[in-house]
Short mmCIF file of C-alpha atoms in Angstrom, two decimals:
data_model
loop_
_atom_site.label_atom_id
_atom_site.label_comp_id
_atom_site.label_asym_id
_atom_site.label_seq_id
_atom_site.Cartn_x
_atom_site.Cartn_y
_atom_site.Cartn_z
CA UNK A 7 84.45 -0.12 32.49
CA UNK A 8 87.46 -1.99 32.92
CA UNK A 9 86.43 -6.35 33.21
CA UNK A 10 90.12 -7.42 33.47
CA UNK A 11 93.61 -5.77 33.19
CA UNK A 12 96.16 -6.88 29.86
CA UNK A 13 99.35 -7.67 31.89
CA UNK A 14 99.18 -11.48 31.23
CA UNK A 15 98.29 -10.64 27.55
CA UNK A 16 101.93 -7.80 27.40
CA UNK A 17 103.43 -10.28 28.88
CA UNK A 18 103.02 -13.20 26.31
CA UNK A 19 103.78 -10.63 23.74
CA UNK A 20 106.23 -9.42 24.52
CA UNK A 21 107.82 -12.69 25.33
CA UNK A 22 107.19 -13.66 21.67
CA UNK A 23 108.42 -10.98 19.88
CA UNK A 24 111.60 -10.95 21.89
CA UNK A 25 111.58 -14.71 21.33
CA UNK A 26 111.05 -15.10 18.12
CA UNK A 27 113.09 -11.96 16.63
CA UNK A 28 116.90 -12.18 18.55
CA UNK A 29 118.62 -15.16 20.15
CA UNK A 30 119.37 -14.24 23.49
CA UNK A 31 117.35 -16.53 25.88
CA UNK A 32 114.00 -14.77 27.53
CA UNK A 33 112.60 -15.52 31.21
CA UNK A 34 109.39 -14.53 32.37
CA UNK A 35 110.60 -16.45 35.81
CA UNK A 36 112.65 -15.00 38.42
CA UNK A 37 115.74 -16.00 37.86
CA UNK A 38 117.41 -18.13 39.98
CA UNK A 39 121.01 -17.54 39.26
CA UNK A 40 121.96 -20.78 37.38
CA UNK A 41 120.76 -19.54 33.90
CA UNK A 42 123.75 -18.57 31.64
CA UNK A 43 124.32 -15.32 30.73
CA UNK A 44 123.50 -13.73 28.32
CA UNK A 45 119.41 -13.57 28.90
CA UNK A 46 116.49 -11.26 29.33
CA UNK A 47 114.21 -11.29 32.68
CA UNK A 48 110.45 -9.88 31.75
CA UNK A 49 110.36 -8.18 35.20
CA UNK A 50 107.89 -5.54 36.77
CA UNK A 51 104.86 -4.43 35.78
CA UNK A 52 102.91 -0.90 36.56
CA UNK A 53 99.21 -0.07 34.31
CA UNK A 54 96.04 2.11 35.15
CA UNK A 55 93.42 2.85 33.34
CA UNK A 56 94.10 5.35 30.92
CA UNK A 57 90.09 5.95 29.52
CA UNK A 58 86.93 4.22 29.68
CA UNK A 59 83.04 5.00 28.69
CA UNK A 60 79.94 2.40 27.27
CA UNK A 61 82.40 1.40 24.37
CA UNK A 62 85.91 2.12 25.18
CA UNK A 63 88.59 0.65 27.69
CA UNK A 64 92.00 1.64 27.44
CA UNK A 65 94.97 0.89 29.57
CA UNK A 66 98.63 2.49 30.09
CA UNK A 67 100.62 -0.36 30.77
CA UNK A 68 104.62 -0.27 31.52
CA UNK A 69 106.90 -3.74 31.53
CA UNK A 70 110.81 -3.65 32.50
CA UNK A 71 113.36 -5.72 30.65
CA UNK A 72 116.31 -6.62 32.80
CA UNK A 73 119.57 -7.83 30.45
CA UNK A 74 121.87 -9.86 31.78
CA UNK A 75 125.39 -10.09 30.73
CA UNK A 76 128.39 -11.69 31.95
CA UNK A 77 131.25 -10.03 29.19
CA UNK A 78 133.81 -7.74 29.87
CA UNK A 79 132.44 -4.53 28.84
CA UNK A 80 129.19 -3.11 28.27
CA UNK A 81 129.03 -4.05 24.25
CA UNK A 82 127.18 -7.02 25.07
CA UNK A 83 124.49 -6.13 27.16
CA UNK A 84 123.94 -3.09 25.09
CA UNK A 85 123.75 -4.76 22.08
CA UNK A 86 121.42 -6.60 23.34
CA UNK A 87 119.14 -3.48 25.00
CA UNK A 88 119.67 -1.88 20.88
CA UNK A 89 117.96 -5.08 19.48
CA UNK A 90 115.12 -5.15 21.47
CA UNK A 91 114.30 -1.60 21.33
CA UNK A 92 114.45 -2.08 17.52
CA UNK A 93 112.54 -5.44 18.04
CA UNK A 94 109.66 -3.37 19.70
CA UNK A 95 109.71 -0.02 17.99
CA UNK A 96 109.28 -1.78 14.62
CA UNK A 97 106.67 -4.36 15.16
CA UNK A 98 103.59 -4.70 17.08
CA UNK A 99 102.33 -6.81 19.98
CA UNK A 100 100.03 -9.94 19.33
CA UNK A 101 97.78 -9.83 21.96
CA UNK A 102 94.73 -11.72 22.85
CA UNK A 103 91.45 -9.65 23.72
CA UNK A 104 93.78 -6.62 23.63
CA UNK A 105 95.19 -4.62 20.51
CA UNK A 106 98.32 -2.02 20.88
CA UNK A 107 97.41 1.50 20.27
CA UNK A 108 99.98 3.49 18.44
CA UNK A 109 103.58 2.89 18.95
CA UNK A 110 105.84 1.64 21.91
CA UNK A 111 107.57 4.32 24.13
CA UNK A 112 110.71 3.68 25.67
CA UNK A 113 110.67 5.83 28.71
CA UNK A 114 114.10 4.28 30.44
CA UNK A 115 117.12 2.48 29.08
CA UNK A 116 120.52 2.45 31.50
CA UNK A 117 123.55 -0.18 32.35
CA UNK A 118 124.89 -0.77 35.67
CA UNK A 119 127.65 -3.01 36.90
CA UNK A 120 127.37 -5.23 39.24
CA UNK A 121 129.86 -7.11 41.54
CA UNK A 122 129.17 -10.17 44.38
CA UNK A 123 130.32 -10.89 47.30
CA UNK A 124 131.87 -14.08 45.35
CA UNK A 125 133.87 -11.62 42.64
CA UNK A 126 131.35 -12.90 40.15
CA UNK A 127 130.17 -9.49 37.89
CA UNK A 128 128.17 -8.93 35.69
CA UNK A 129 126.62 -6.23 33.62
CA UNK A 130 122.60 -5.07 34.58
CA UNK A 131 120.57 -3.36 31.41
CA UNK A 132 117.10 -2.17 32.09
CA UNK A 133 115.00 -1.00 29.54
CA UNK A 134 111.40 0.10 30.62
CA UNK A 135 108.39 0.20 27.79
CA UNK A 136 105.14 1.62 27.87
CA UNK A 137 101.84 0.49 25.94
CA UNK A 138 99.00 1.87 25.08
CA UNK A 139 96.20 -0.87 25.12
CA UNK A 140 92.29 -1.21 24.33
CA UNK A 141 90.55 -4.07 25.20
CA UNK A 142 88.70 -5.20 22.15
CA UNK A 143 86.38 -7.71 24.07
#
């Protein structure tokens, strides 16, 4: 039976891994327009349970990455998207209470451009991950 869901726990992984292994700047905030560009937004969150009995709680958990990017081009901001997917197909998550079953999937990567009403652009990555948890307590 499922005592508490992992999204705080993805979260802070996440947030470390991308921390600690490139150098572009990581938010778990909502940005509020004066951070400088380049930077990655942790943004939404979906999960459910995936299985559960006496002894076993697992949950499907899914976390978008929004890039940020404020070159000409898109070779910045998908630079950046390449990293991280390395970053998270190559290493595991440290979680707390949780462990990471399996590997990461990456079930959505794009680039969009966008322009405001004040001629500022900029270029929008998403990359959306999906996780395979247990809850080991």
């Amino acid at each position: 039976m499922i005592s508490r869901i992992p999204f705080n726990e993805v979260q802070q992984g996440l947030y470390q891994l991308l921390s600690r292994g490139q150098t572009v700047p990581v938010y778990d905030s909502i940005p509020d327009g004066s951070e400088e560009m380049p930077y990655i937004w942790l943004g939404e969150f979906h999960g459910a349970p995936a299985e559960g009995n006496k002894t076993v709680v697992m949950h499907q958990v899914s976390q978008q990455l929004h890039i940020w990017s404020d070159q000409k081009g898109k070779l910045e901001v998908n630079g950046i998207m390449n990293d991280i997917v390395t970053l998270l197909t190559k290493y595991q998550l440290s979680l707390d209470g949780f462990r990471q079953v399996g590997g990461v999937t990456v079930s959505l990567y794009q680039t969009t451009g966008e322009l405001y009403e004040n001629g500022d652009k900029a270029y929008h990555g998403v990359i959306q991950v999906e996780y395979l948890v247990e809850q080991t307590d």
